PDB file of C-alpha atoms and ligand atoms in Angstrom:
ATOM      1  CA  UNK Q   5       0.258  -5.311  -4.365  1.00  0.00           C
ATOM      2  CA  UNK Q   6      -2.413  -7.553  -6.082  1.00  0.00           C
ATOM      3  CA  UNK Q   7      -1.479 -10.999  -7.165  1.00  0.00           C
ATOM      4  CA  UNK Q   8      -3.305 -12.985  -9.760  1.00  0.00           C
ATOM      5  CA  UNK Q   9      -2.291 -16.328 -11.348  1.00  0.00           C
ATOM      6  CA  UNK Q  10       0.024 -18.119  -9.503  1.00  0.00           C
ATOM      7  CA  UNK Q  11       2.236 -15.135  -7.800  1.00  0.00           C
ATOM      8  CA  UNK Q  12       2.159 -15.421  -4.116  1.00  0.00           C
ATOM      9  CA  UNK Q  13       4.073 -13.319  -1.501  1.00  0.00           C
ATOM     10  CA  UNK Q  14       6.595 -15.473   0.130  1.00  0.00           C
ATOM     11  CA  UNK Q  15       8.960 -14.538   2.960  1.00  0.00           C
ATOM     12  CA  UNK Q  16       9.230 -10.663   1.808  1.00  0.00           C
ATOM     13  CA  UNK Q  17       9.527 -12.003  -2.193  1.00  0.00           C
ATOM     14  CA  UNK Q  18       7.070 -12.358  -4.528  1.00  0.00           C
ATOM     15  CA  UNK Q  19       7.118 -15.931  -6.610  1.00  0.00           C
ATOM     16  CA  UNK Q  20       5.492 -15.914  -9.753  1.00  0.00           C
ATOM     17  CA  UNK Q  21       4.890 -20.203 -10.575  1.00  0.00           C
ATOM     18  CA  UNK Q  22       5.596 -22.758  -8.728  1.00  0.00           C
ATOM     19  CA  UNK Q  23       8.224 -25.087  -9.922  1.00  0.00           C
ATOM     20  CA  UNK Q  24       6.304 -28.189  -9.274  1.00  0.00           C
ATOM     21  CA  UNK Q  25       3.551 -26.705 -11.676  1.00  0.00           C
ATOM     22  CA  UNK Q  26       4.573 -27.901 -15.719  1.00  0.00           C
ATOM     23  CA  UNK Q  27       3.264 -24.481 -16.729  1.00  0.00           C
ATOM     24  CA  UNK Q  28       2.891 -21.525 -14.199  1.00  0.00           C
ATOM     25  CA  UNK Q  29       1.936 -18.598 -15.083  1.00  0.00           C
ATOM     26  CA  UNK Q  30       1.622 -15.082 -12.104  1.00  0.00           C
ATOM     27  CA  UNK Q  31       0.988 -11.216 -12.078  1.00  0.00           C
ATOM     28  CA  UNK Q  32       1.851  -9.246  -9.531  1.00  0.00           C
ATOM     29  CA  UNK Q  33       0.788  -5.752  -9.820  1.00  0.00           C
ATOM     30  CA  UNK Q  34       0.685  -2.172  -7.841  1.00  0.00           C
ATOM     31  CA  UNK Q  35      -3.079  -2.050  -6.472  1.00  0.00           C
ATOM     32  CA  UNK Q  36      -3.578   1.872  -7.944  1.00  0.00           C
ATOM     33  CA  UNK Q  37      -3.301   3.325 -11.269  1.00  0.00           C
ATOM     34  CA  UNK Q  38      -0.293   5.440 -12.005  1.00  0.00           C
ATOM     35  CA  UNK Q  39      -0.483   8.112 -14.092  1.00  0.00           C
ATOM     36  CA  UNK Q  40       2.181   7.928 -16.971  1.00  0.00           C
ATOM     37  CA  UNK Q  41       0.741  11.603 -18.773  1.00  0.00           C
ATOM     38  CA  UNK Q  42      -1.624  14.345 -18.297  1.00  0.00           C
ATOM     39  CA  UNK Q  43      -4.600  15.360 -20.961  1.00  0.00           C
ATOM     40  CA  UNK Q  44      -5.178  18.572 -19.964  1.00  0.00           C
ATOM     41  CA  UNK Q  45      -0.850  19.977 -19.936  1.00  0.00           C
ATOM     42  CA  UNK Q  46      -0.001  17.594 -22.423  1.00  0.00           C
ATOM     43  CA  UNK Q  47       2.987  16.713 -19.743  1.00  0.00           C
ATOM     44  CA  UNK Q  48       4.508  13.287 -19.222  1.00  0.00           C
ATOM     45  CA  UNK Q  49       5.910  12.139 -16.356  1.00  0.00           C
ATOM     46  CA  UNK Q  50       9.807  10.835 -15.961  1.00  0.00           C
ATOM     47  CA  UNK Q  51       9.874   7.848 -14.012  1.00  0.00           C
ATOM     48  CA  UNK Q  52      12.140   5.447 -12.482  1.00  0.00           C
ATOM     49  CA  UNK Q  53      11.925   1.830 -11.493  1.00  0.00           C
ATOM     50  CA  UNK Q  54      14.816  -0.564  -9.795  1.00  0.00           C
ATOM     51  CA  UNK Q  55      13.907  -4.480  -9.243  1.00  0.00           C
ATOM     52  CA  UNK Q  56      15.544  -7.279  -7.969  1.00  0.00           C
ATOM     53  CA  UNK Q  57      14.562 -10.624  -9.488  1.00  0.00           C
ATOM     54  CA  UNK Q  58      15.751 -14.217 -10.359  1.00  0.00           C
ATOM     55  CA  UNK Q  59      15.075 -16.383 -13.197  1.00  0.00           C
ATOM     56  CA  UNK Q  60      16.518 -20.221 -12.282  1.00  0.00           C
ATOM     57  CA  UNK Q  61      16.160 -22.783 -14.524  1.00  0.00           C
ATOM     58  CA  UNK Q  62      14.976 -26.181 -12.895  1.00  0.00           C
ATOM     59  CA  UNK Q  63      16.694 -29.380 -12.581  1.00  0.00           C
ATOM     60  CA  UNK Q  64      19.387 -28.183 -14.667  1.00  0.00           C
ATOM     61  CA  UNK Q  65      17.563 -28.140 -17.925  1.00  0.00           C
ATOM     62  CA  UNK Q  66      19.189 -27.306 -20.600  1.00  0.00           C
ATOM     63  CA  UNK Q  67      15.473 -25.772 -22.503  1.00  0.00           C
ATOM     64  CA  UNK Q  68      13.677 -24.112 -20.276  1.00  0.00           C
ATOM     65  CA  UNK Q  69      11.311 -20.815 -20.487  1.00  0.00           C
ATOM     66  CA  UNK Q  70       9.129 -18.730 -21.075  1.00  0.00           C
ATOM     67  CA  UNK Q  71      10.421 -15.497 -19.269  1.00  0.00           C
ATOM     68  CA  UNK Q  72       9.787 -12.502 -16.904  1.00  0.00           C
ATOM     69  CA  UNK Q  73       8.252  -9.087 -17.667  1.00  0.00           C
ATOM     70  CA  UNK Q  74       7.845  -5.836 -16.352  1.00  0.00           C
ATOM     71  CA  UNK Q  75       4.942  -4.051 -18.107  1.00  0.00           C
ATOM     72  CA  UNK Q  76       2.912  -0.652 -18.091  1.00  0.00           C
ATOM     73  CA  UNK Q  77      -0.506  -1.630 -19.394  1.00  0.00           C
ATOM     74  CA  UNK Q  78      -4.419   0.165 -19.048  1.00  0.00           C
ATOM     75  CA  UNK Q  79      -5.815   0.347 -15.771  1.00  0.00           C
ATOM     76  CA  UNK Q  80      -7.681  -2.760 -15.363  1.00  0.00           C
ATOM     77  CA  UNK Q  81      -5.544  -5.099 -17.057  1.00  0.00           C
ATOM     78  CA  UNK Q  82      -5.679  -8.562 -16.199  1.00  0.00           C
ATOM     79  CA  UNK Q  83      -3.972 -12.047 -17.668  1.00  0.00           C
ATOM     80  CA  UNK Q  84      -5.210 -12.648 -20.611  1.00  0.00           C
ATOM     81  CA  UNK Q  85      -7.048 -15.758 -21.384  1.00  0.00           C
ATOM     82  CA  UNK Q  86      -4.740 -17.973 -23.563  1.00  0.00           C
ATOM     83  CA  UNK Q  87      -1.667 -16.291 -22.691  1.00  0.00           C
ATOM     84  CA  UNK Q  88       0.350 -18.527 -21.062  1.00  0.00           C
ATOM     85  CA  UNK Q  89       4.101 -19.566 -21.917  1.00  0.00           C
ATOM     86  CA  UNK Q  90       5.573 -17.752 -24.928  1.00  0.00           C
ATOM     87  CA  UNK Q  91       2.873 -15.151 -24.819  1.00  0.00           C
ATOM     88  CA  UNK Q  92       4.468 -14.547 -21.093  1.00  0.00           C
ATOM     89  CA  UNK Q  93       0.881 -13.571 -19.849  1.00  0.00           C
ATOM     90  CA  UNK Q  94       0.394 -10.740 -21.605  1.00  0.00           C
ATOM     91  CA  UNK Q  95      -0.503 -11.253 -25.133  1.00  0.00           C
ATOM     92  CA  UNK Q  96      -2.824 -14.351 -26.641  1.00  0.00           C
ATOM     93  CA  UNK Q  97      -3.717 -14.330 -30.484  1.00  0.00           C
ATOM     94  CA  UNK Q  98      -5.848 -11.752 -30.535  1.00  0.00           C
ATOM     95  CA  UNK Q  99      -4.468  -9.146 -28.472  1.00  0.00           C
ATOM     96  CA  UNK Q 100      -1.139  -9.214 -29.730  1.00  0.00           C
ATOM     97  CA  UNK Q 101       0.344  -6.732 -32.282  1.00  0.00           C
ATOM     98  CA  UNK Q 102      -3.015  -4.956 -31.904  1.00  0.00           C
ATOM     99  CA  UNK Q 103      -2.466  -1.247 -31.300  1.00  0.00           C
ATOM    100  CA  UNK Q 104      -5.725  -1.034 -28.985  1.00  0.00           C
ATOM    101  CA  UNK Q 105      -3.748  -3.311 -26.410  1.00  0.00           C
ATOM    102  CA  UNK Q 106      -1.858  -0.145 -25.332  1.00  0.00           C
ATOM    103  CA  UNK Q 107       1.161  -1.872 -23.831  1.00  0.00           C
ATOM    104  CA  UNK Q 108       4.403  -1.221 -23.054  1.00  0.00           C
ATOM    105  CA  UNK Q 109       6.599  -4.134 -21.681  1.00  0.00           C
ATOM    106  CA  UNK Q 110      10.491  -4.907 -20.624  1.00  0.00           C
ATOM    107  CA  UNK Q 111      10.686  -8.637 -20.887  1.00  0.00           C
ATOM    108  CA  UNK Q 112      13.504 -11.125 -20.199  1.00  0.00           C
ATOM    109  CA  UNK Q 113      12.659 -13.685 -22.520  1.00  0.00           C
ATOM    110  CA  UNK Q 114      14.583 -17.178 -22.458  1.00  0.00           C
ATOM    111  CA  UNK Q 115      12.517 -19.383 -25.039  1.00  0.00           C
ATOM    112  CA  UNK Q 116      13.274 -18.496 -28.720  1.00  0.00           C
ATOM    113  CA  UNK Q 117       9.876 -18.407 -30.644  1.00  0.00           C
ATOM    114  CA  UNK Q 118       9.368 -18.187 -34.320  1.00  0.00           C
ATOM    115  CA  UNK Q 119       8.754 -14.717 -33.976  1.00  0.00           C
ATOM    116  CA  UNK Q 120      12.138 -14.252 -31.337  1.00  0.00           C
ATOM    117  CA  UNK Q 121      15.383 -13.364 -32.516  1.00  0.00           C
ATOM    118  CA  UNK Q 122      17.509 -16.189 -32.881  1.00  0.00           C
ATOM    119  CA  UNK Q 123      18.730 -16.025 -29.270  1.00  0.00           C
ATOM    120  CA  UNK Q 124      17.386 -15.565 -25.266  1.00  0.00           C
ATOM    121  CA  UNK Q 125      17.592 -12.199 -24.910  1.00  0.00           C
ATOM    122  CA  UNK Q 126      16.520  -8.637 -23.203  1.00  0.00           C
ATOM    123  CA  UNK Q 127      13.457  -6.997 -25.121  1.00  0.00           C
ATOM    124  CA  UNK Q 128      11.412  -3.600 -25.052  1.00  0.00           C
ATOM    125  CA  UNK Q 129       7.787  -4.374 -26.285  1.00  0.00           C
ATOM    126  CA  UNK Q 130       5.327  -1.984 -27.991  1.00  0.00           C
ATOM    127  CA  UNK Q 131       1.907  -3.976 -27.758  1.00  0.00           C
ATOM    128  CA  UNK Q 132       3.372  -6.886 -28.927  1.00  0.00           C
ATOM    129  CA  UNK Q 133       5.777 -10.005 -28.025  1.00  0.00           C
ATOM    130  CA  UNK Q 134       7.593  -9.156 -30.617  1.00  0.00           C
ATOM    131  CA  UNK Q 135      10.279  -6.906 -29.182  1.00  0.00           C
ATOM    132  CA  UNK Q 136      10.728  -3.235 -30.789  1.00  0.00           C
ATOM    133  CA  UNK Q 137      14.487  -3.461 -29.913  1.00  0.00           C
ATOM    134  CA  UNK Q 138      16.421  -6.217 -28.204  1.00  0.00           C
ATOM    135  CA  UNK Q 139      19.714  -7.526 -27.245  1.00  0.00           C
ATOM    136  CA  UNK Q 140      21.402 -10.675 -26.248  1.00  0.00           C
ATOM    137  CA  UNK Q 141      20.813 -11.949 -22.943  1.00  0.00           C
ATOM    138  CA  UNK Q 142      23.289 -15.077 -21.899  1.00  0.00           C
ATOM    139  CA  UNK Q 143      19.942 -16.336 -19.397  1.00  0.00           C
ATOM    140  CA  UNK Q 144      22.006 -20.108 -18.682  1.00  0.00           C
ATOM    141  CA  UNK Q 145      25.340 -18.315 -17.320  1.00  0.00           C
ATOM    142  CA  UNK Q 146      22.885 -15.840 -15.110  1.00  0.00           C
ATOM    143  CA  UNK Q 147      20.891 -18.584 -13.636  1.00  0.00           C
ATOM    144  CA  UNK Q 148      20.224 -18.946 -10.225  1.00  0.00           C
ATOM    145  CA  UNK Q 149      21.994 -15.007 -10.046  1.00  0.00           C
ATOM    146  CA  UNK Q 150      19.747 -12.403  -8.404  1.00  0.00           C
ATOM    147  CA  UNK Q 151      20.083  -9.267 -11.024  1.00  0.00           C
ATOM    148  CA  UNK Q 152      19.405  -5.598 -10.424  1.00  0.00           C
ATOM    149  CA  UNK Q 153      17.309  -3.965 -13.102  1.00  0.00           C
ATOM    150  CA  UNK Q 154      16.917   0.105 -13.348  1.00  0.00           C
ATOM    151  CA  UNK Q 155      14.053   1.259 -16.165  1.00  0.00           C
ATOM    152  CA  UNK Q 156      13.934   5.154 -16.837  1.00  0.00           C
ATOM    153  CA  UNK Q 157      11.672   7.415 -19.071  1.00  0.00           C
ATOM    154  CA  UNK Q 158      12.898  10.888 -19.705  1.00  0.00           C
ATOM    155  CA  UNK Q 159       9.204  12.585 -20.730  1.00  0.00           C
ATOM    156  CA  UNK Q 160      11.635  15.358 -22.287  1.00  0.00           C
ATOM    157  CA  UNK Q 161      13.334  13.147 -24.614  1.00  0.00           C
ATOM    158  CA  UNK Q 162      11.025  10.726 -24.877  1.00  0.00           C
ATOM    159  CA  UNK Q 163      13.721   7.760 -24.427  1.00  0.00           C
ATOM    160  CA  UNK Q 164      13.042   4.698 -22.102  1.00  0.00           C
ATOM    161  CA  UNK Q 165      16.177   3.186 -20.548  1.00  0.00           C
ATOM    162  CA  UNK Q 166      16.999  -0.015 -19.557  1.00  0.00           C
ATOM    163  CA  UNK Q 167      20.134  -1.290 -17.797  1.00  0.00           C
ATOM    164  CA  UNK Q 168      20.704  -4.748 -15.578  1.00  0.00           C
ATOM    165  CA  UNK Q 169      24.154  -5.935 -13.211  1.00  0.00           C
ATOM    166  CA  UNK Q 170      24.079  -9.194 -11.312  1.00  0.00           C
ATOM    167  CA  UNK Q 171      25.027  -8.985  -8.191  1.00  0.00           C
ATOM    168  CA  UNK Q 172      27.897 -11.930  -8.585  1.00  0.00           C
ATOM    169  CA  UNK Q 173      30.616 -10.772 -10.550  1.00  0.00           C
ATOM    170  CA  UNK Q 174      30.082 -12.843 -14.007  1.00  0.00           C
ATOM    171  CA  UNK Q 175      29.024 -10.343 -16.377  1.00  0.00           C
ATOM    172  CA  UNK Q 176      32.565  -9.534 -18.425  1.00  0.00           C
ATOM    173  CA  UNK Q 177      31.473 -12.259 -20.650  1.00  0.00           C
ATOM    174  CA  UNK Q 178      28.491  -9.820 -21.431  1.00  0.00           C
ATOM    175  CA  UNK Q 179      28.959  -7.417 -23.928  1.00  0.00           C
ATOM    176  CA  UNK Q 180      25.503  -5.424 -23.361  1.00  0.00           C
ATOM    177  CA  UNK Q 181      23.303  -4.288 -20.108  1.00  0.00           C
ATOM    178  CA  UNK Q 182      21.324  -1.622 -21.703  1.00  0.00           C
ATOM    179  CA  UNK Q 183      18.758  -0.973 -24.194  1.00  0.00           C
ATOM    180  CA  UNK Q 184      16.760   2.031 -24.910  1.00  0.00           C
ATOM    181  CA  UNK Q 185      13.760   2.539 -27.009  1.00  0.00           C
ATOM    182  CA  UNK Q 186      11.903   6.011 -28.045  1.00  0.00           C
ATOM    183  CA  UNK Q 187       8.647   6.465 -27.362  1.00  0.00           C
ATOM    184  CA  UNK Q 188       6.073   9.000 -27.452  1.00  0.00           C
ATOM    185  CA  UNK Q 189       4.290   7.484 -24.246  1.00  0.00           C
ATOM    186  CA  UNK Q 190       0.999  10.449 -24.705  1.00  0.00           C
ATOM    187  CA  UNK Q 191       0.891   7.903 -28.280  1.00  0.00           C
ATOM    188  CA  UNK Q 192       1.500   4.312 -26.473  1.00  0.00           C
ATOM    189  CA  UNK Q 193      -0.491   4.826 -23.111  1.00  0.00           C
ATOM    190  CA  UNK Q 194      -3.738   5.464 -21.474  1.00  0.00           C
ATOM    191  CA  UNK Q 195      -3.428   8.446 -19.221  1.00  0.00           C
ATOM    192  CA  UNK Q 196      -2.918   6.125 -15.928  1.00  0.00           C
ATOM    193  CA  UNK Q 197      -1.824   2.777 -16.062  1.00  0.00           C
ATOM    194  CA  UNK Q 198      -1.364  -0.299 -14.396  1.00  0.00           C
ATOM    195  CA  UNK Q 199       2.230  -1.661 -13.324  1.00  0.00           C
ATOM    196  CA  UNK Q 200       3.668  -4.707 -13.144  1.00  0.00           C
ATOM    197  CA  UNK Q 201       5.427  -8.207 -13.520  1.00  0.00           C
ATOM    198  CA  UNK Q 202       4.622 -11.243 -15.201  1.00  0.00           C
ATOM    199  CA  UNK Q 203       6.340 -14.486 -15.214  1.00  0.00           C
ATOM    200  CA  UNK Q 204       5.617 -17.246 -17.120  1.00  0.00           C
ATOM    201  CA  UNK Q 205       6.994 -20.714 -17.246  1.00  0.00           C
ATOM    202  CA  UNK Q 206       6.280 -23.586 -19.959  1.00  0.00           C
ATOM    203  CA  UNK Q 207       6.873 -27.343 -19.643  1.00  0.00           C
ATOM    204  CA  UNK Q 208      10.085 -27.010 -19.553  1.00  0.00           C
ATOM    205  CA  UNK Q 209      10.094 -25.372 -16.474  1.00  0.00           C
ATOM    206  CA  UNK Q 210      11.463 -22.010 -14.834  1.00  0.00           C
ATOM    207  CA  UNK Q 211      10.982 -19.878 -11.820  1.00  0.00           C
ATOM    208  CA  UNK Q 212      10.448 -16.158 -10.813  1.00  0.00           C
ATOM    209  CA  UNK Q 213      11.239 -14.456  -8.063  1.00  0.00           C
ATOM    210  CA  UNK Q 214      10.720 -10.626  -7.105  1.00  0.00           C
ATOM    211  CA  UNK Q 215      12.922  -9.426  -4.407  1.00  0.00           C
ATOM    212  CA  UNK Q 216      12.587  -5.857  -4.206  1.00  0.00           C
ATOM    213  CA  UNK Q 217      10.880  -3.018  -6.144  1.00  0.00           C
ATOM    214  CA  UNK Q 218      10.708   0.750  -6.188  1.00  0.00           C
ATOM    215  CA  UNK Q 219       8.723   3.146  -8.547  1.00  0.00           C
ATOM    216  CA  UNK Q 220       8.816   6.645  -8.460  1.00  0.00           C
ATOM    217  CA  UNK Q 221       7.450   9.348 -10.951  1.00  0.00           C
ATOM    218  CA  UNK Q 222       7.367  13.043 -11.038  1.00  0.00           C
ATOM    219  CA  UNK Q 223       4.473  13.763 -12.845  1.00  0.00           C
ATOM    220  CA  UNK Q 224       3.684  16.998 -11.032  1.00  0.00           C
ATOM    221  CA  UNK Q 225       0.228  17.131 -10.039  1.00  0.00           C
ATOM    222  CA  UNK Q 226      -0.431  19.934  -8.178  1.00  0.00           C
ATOM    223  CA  UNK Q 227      -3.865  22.137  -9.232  1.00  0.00           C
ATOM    224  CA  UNK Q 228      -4.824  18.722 -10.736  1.00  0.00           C
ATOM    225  CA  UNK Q 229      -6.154  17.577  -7.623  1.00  0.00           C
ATOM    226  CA  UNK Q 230     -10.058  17.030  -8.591  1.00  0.00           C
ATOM    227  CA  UNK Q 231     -13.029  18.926  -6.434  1.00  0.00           C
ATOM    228  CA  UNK Q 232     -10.644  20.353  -4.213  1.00  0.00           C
ATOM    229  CA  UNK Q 233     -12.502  23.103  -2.481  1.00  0.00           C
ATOM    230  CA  UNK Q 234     -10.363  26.746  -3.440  1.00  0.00           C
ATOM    231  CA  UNK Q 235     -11.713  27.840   0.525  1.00  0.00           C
ATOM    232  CA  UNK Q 236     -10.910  24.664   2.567  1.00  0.00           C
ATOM    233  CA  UNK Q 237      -7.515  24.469   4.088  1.00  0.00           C
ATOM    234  CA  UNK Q 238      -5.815  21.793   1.909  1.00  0.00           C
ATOM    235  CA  UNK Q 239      -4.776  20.628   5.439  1.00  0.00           C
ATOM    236  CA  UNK Q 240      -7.930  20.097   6.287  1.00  0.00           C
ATOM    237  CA  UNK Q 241      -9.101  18.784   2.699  1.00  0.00           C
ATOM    238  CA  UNK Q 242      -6.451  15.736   3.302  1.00  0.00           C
ATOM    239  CA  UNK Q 243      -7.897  15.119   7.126  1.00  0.00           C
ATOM    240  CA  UNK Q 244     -10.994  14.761   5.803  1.00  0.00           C
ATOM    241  CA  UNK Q 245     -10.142  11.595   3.740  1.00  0.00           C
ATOM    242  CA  UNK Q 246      -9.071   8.244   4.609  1.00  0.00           C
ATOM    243  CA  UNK Q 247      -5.616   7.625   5.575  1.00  0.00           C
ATOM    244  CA  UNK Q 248      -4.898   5.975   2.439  1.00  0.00           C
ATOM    245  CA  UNK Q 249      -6.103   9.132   0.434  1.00  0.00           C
ATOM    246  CA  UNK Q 250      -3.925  10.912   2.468  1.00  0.00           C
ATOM    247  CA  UNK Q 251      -0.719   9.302   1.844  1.00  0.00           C
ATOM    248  CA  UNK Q 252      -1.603   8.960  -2.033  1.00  0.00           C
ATOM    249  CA  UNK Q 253      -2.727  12.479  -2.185  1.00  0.00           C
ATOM    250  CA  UNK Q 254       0.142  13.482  -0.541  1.00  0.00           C
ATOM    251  CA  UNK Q 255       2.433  12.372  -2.142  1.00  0.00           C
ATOM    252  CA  UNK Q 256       1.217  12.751  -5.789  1.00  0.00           C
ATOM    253  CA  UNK Q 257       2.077  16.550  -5.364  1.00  0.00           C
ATOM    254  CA  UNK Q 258       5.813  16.428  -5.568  1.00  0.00           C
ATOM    255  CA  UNK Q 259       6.028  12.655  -6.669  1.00  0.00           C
ATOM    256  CA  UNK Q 260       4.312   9.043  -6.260  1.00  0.00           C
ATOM    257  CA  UNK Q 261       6.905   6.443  -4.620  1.00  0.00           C
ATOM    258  CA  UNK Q 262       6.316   2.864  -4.589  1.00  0.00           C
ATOM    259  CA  UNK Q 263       8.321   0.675  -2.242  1.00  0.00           C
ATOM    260  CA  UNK Q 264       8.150  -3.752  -2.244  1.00  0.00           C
ATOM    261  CA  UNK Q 265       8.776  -4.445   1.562  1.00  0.00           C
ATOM    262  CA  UNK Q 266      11.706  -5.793   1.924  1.00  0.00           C
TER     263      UNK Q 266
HETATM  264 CA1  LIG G 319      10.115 -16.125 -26.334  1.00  0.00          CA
END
């Protein structure tokens, strides 16, 4: 994992701002690209990703924000300058709404914005803050709650899922927990990408925690494997590299896994 911002590993979580800190802002990302598609096949990859993360509003406020994001963004992304609170640390003025910024995010947005439905709520975002599809997210009965989130993309029908469940029994009053948005992700996305979380807080005040996270894709890589010698063992081929080429290597034949200690 790579942090920037203010995201810190902490006792086998990751937090994202400090609470103490008026406005916090914190990536935490997987250290190596993923790839999402392939050029050369034209195939995309299905992929799955669980989390486990808390929002908690401070001090019992009854305004508080910005929100929490998972995004898949181009290989080298960083947090942008100007980005903090509403923009959740991912957009600034310039960026956003701009097709070049080749984003896709999931964001769990608690501060209504001018450009925010009229309500906190549960967004899928196409290189914008502006959410492509959304739903109504009840953030003040949730907080404090640790809540299990499950994204899916199906590269055969082209649909990203969303679902969430808290783990304390209080969601009957919710009448949604899923969203789904169609995308062409050959159209939205670089090749490989970078993966992630943001969380932003304002004045107001709000915290982030990560408590566990697992990606896996089936992009099926084999005879995509670059320079590999047709005559050398592949055996030998993987000995030859570090042990950290090994494990990637290995594993992006049948499928890359990645797993948060917990
Ligand atoms: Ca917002």
């Amino acid at each position: 994992m790579v942090y920037s911002g203010d995201a810190i590993p902490s006792s086998g979580d990751i937090e994202f701002n400090r609470v103490d800190d008026a406005i916090g802002l914190g990536h935490a990302r997987y250290a190596d690209a993923v790839q999402i598609w392939d050029r050369k096949s034209g195939k995309l990859s299905d992929f799955t990703t669980h989390f486990t993360f808390i929002i908690i509003d401070t001090q019992c406020n009854t305004v508080y924000g910005d929100g929490f994001a998972f995004f898949l963004a181009p290989v080298g992304f960083e947090i942008p300058l100007n980005s903090t609170g509403s923009f959740l640390g991912l957009f600034n003025t310039t960026t956003d709404d701009s097709p070049e910024s080749q984003m896709i995010v999931v964001e769990f947005d608690t501060f209504v914005n001018d450009w925010d439905p009229p309500f906190a709520h549960v967004g899928i975002n196409r290189n914008s803050i502006r959410s492509a599809v959304y739903t109504f997210w009840n953030a003040t009965l949730h907080s404090g709650m640790s809540a299990d989130a499950w994204i899916s993309y199906n590269g055969t029908t082209q649909m990203l899922s969303l679902s969430w469940r808290y783990s304390a029994e209080n969601t009957s009053r919710e009448m949604t927990t899923h969203l789904s948005y169609r995308v062409d992700l050959r159209e939205a996305l670089p090749e490989k990408v970078t993966i992630g979380f943001s969380g932003a807080s304002s004045s107001f005040g709000e915290r982030h925690i990560l408590r566990y996270w697992e990606f896996n894709s089936t992009l099926d890589l084999v005879g995509e494997i670059p320079n590999l010698p047709k005559v050398m063992p592949v055996p030998m081929y993987l000995a030859a590299l570090g042990a950290r080429e090994v494990s990637s290597v290995g594993a992006s034949m049948t499928a890359a896994s990645i797993n948060l200690p917990r």
